[in-house]
């Protein structure tokens, strides 16, 4: 079961933004994971096809934070992961294991959507526990 999901779209590709609600429903599942919406390639200011306001509004509608990133400028990539980590449920298996001193289980990283070929540096990632 995914504990956290980064939903990544390309800020210069409007079609990728329009897929976000569909990706959200695909990834939501029965036990709602933590989500963060990520608008990628924010360094390409002149080619932007989605405003921060619009993306922020969609994120708020879906109940998640919005972060703009650029792998090119190394901007906010870490913040996106930190924001997601901060939204993970505190009573997760990993947290309990750390509290009790038991080694936490390995957390494999797995790309979870077919559309990930759009992104090399930053992908839609699920943290499986
Ligand atoms: N300017 C900019 N370019 C980026 C960024 N992230 C990735 N790219 C570029 O976007 C292009 C596509 O990225 P890839 O990671 O190769 O993704 P891909 O899925 O193989 O390619 P596409 O399907 O064509 O987007 C490459 O030229 C990357 O260098 C970014 O944050 N800023």
mmCIF file of C-alpha atoms and ligand atoms in Angstrom:
data_model
loop_
_atom_site.group_PDB
_atom_site.id
_atom_site.type_symbol
_atom_site.label_atom_id
_atom_site.label_comp_id
_atom_site.label_asym_id
_atom_site.label_seq_id
_atom_site.Cartn_x
_atom_site.Cartn_y
_atom_site.Cartn_z
ATOM 1 C CA UNK A 1 0.000 0.000 0.000
ATOM 2 C CA UNK A 2 1.394 3.414 -0.945
ATOM 3 C CA UNK A 3 1.979 5.676 2.068
ATOM 4 C CA UNK A 4 2.907 8.740 0.052
ATOM 5 C CA UNK A 5 2.651 9.813 -3.573
ATOM 6 C CA UNK A 6 4.257 12.665 -5.483
ATOM 7 C CA UNK A 7 1.942 13.576 -8.348
ATOM 8 C CA UNK A 8 4.288 15.174 -10.865
ATOM 9 C CA UNK A 9 3.197 17.130 -13.908
ATOM 10 C CA UNK A 10 5.161 19.185 -16.409
ATOM 11 C CA UNK A 11 4.525 22.930 -16.051
ATOM 12 C CA UNK A 12 5.152 23.446 -19.761
ATOM 13 C CA UNK A 13 2.854 20.609 -20.794
ATOM 14 C CA UNK A 14 -0.750 21.500 -20.118
ATOM 15 C CA UNK A 15 -1.977 18.012 -20.991
ATOM 16 C CA UNK A 16 0.078 16.570 -18.145
ATOM 17 C CA UNK A 17 -1.634 18.989 -15.729
ATOM 18 C CA UNK A 18 -5.035 17.969 -17.003
ATOM 19 C CA UNK A 19 -4.200 14.332 -16.207
ATOM 20 C CA UNK A 20 -3.624 15.082 -12.514
ATOM 21 C CA UNK A 21 -7.180 14.335 -11.276
ATOM 22 C CA UNK A 22 -7.116 11.025 -13.132
ATOM 23 C CA UNK A 23 -3.685 10.120 -11.684
ATOM 24 C CA UNK A 24 -4.947 11.100 -8.241
ATOM 25 C CA UNK A 25 -7.896 8.721 -8.458
ATOM 26 C CA UNK A 26 -5.663 5.957 -9.807
ATOM 27 C CA UNK A 27 -3.246 6.339 -6.916
ATOM 28 C CA UNK A 28 -5.742 7.044 -4.117
ATOM 29 C CA UNK A 29 -6.870 3.470 -3.527
ATOM 30 C CA UNK A 30 -8.787 2.361 -0.447
ATOM 31 C CA UNK A 31 -6.424 3.722 2.221
ATOM 32 C CA UNK A 32 -5.765 7.298 1.159
ATOM 33 C CA UNK A 33 -2.010 7.957 0.996
ATOM 34 C CA UNK A 34 -0.392 11.356 1.555
ATOM 35 C CA UNK A 35 -0.100 13.316 -1.691
ATOM 36 C CA UNK A 36 1.936 16.286 -2.857
ATOM 37 C CA UNK A 37 1.298 17.913 -6.248
ATOM 38 C CA UNK A 38 4.564 18.765 -8.023
ATOM 39 C CA UNK A 39 4.787 21.154 -10.978
ATOM 40 C CA UNK A 40 8.084 20.313 -12.658
ATOM 41 C CA UNK A 41 10.427 22.377 -14.900
ATOM 42 C CA UNK A 42 9.606 25.684 -13.207
ATOM 43 C CA UNK A 43 12.833 27.151 -14.617
ATOM 44 C CA UNK A 44 11.182 27.333 -18.062
ATOM 45 C CA UNK A 45 9.343 30.536 -17.218
ATOM 46 C CA UNK A 46 8.643 31.601 -20.795
ATOM 47 C CA UNK A 47 7.160 28.236 -21.781
ATOM 48 C CA UNK A 48 4.877 27.843 -18.799
ATOM 49 C CA UNK A 49 1.429 26.508 -19.626
ATOM 50 C CA UNK A 50 0.040 26.281 -16.089
ATOM 51 C CA UNK A 51 0.007 29.109 -13.552
ATOM 52 C CA UNK A 52 0.958 28.631 -9.919
ATOM 53 C CA UNK A 53 -2.512 29.858 -8.957
ATOM 54 C CA UNK A 54 -4.232 27.260 -11.082
ATOM 55 C CA UNK A 55 -2.040 24.416 -9.865
ATOM 56 C CA UNK A 56 -2.346 25.584 -6.258
ATOM 57 C CA UNK A 57 -6.115 25.681 -6.617
ATOM 58 C CA UNK A 58 -6.226 22.133 -7.951
ATOM 59 C CA UNK A 59 -3.945 20.959 -5.140
ATOM 60 C CA UNK A 60 -6.210 22.601 -2.560
ATOM 61 C CA UNK A 61 -9.252 21.022 -4.167
ATOM 62 C CA UNK A 62 -7.617 17.609 -3.908
ATOM 63 C CA UNK A 63 -6.446 18.327 -0.340
ATOM 64 C CA UNK A 64 -2.712 18.359 -0.933
ATOM 65 C CA UNK A 65 0.254 20.741 -0.934
ATOM 66 C CA UNK A 66 1.694 22.123 -4.183
ATOM 67 C CA UNK A 67 5.424 22.493 -4.830
ATOM 68 C CA UNK A 68 7.142 23.762 -7.978
ATOM 69 C CA UNK A 69 10.420 22.075 -8.834
ATOM 70 C CA UNK A 70 13.236 22.237 -11.329
ATOM 71 C CA UNK A 71 15.738 19.444 -11.748
ATOM 72 C CA UNK A 72 17.603 21.765 -14.131
ATOM 73 C CA UNK A 73 18.078 24.452 -11.454
ATOM 74 C CA UNK A 74 18.017 21.975 -8.574
ATOM 75 C CA UNK A 75 15.133 23.909 -7.076
ATOM 76 C CA UNK A 76 12.741 22.473 -4.477
ATOM 77 C CA UNK A 77 13.313 18.841 -5.408
ATOM 78 C CA UNK A 78 14.282 18.052 -1.834
ATOM 79 C CA UNK A 79 11.422 20.212 -0.563
ATOM 80 C CA UNK A 80 8.926 18.115 -2.524
ATOM 81 C CA UNK A 81 10.119 14.956 -0.777
ATOM 82 C CA UNK A 82 10.322 16.698 2.596
ATOM 83 C CA UNK A 83 6.782 18.009 2.230
ATOM 84 C CA UNK A 84 5.536 14.535 1.408
ATOM 85 C CA UNK A 85 7.475 13.020 4.312
ATOM 86 C CA UNK A 86 5.940 15.614 6.626
ATOM 87 C CA UNK A 87 2.465 14.603 5.488
ATOM 88 C CA UNK A 88 2.977 10.902 6.094
ATOM 89 C CA UNK A 89 0.836 9.477 8.869
ATOM 90 C CA UNK A 90 2.698 9.483 12.180
ATOM 91 C CA UNK A 91 1.378 6.069 13.141
ATOM 92 C CA UNK A 92 2.884 4.369 10.122
ATOM 93 C CA UNK A 93 4.645 1.020 10.431
ATOM 94 C CA UNK A 94 8.022 2.683 9.895
ATOM 95 C CA UNK A 95 7.444 5.220 12.637
ATOM 96 C CA UNK A 96 6.317 2.586 15.124
ATOM 97 C CA UNK A 97 9.342 0.459 14.291
ATOM 98 C CA UNK A 98 11.672 3.393 14.925
ATOM 99 C CA UNK A 99 10.016 4.223 18.213
ATOM 100 C CA UNK A 100 10.357 0.672 19.486
ATOM 101 C CA UNK A 101 13.942 0.381 18.314
ATOM 102 C CA UNK A 102 13.135 -2.371 15.828
ATOM 103 C CA UNK A 103 14.925 -1.827 12.500
ATOM 104 C CA UNK A 104 12.413 -0.275 10.106
ATOM 105 C CA UNK A 105 11.414 -2.363 7.109
ATOM 106 C CA UNK A 106 13.057 -1.635 3.792
ATOM 107 C CA UNK A 107 11.057 0.870 1.755
ATOM 108 C CA UNK A 108 11.430 0.094 -1.928
ATOM 109 C CA UNK A 109 10.883 3.034 -4.267
ATOM 110 C CA UNK A 110 8.696 2.292 -7.197
ATOM 111 C CA UNK A 111 7.443 4.411 -10.051
ATOM 112 C CA UNK A 112 3.752 3.873 -10.168
ATOM 113 C CA UNK A 113 2.349 5.470 -13.326
ATOM 114 C CA UNK A 114 2.951 4.736 -16.981
ATOM 115 C CA UNK A 115 3.409 8.411 -17.732
ATOM 116 C CA UNK A 116 6.693 8.524 -15.816
ATOM 117 C CA UNK A 117 8.643 8.409 -19.068
ATOM 118 C CA UNK A 118 8.096 12.169 -19.108
ATOM 119 C CA UNK A 119 10.463 12.656 -16.236
ATOM 120 C CA UNK A 120 13.947 11.433 -15.555
ATOM 121 C CA UNK A 121 15.111 13.276 -12.472
ATOM 122 C CA UNK A 122 11.835 13.454 -10.642
ATOM 123 C CA UNK A 123 9.186 10.834 -11.017
ATOM 124 C CA UNK A 124 5.883 9.884 -9.568
ATOM 125 C CA UNK A 125 6.994 7.787 -6.681
ATOM 126 C CA UNK A 126 5.176 5.696 -4.182
ATOM 127 C CA UNK A 127 6.714 4.767 -0.886
ATOM 128 C CA UNK A 128 5.723 1.206 -0.170
ATOM 129 C CA UNK A 129 5.816 -0.123 3.343
HETATM 130 N N1 LIG B 1 14.412 22.949 -18.256
HETATM 131 C C1 LIG B 1 14.226 21.783 -17.626
HETATM 132 N N2 LIG B 1 14.311 20.663 -18.324
HETATM 133 C C2 LIG B 1 14.107 19.520 -17.672
HETATM 134 C C3 LIG B 1 13.816 19.442 -16.300
HETATM 135 N N3 LIG B 1 13.640 18.138 -15.965
HETATM 136 C C4 LIG B 1 13.841 17.449 -17.081
HETATM 137 N N4 LIG B 1 14.124 18.283 -18.107
HETATM 138 C C5 LIG B 1 14.411 17.984 -19.490
HETATM 139 O O1 LIG B 1 13.243 17.536 -20.097
HETATM 140 C C6 LIG B 1 13.578 16.614 -21.120
HETATM 141 C C7 LIG B 1 12.796 15.390 -20.906
HETATM 142 O O2 LIG B 1 13.175 14.851 -19.691
HETATM 143 P P1 LIG B 1 13.417 13.344 -19.515
HETATM 144 O O3 LIG B 1 13.749 13.152 -18.113
HETATM 145 O O4 LIG B 1 14.370 12.846 -20.560
HETATM 146 O O5 LIG B 1 12.003 12.786 -19.754
HETATM 147 P P2 LIG B 1 11.472 11.819 -20.883
HETATM 148 O O6 LIG B 1 10.240 11.312 -20.344
HETATM 149 O O7 LIG B 1 12.551 10.886 -21.290
HETATM 150 O O8 LIG B 1 11.200 12.809 -22.081
HETATM 151 P P3 LIG B 1 9.870 13.495 -22.576
HETATM 152 O O9 LIG B 1 8.802 12.445 -22.625
HETATM 153 O O10 LIG B 1 10.242 14.024 -23.926
HETATM 154 O O11 LIG B 1 9.537 14.620 -21.625
HETATM 155 C C8 LIG B 1 15.074 16.365 -21.029
HETATM 156 O O12 LIG B 1 15.690 17.150 -22.024
HETATM 157 C C9 LIG B 1 15.421 16.863 -19.657
HETATM 158 O O13 LIG B 1 16.714 17.360 -19.589
HETATM 159 C C10 LIG B 1 13.748 20.671 -15.590
HETATM 160 O O14 LIG B 1 13.490 20.754 -14.387
HETATM 161 N N5 LIG B 1 13.959 21.800 -16.315
#
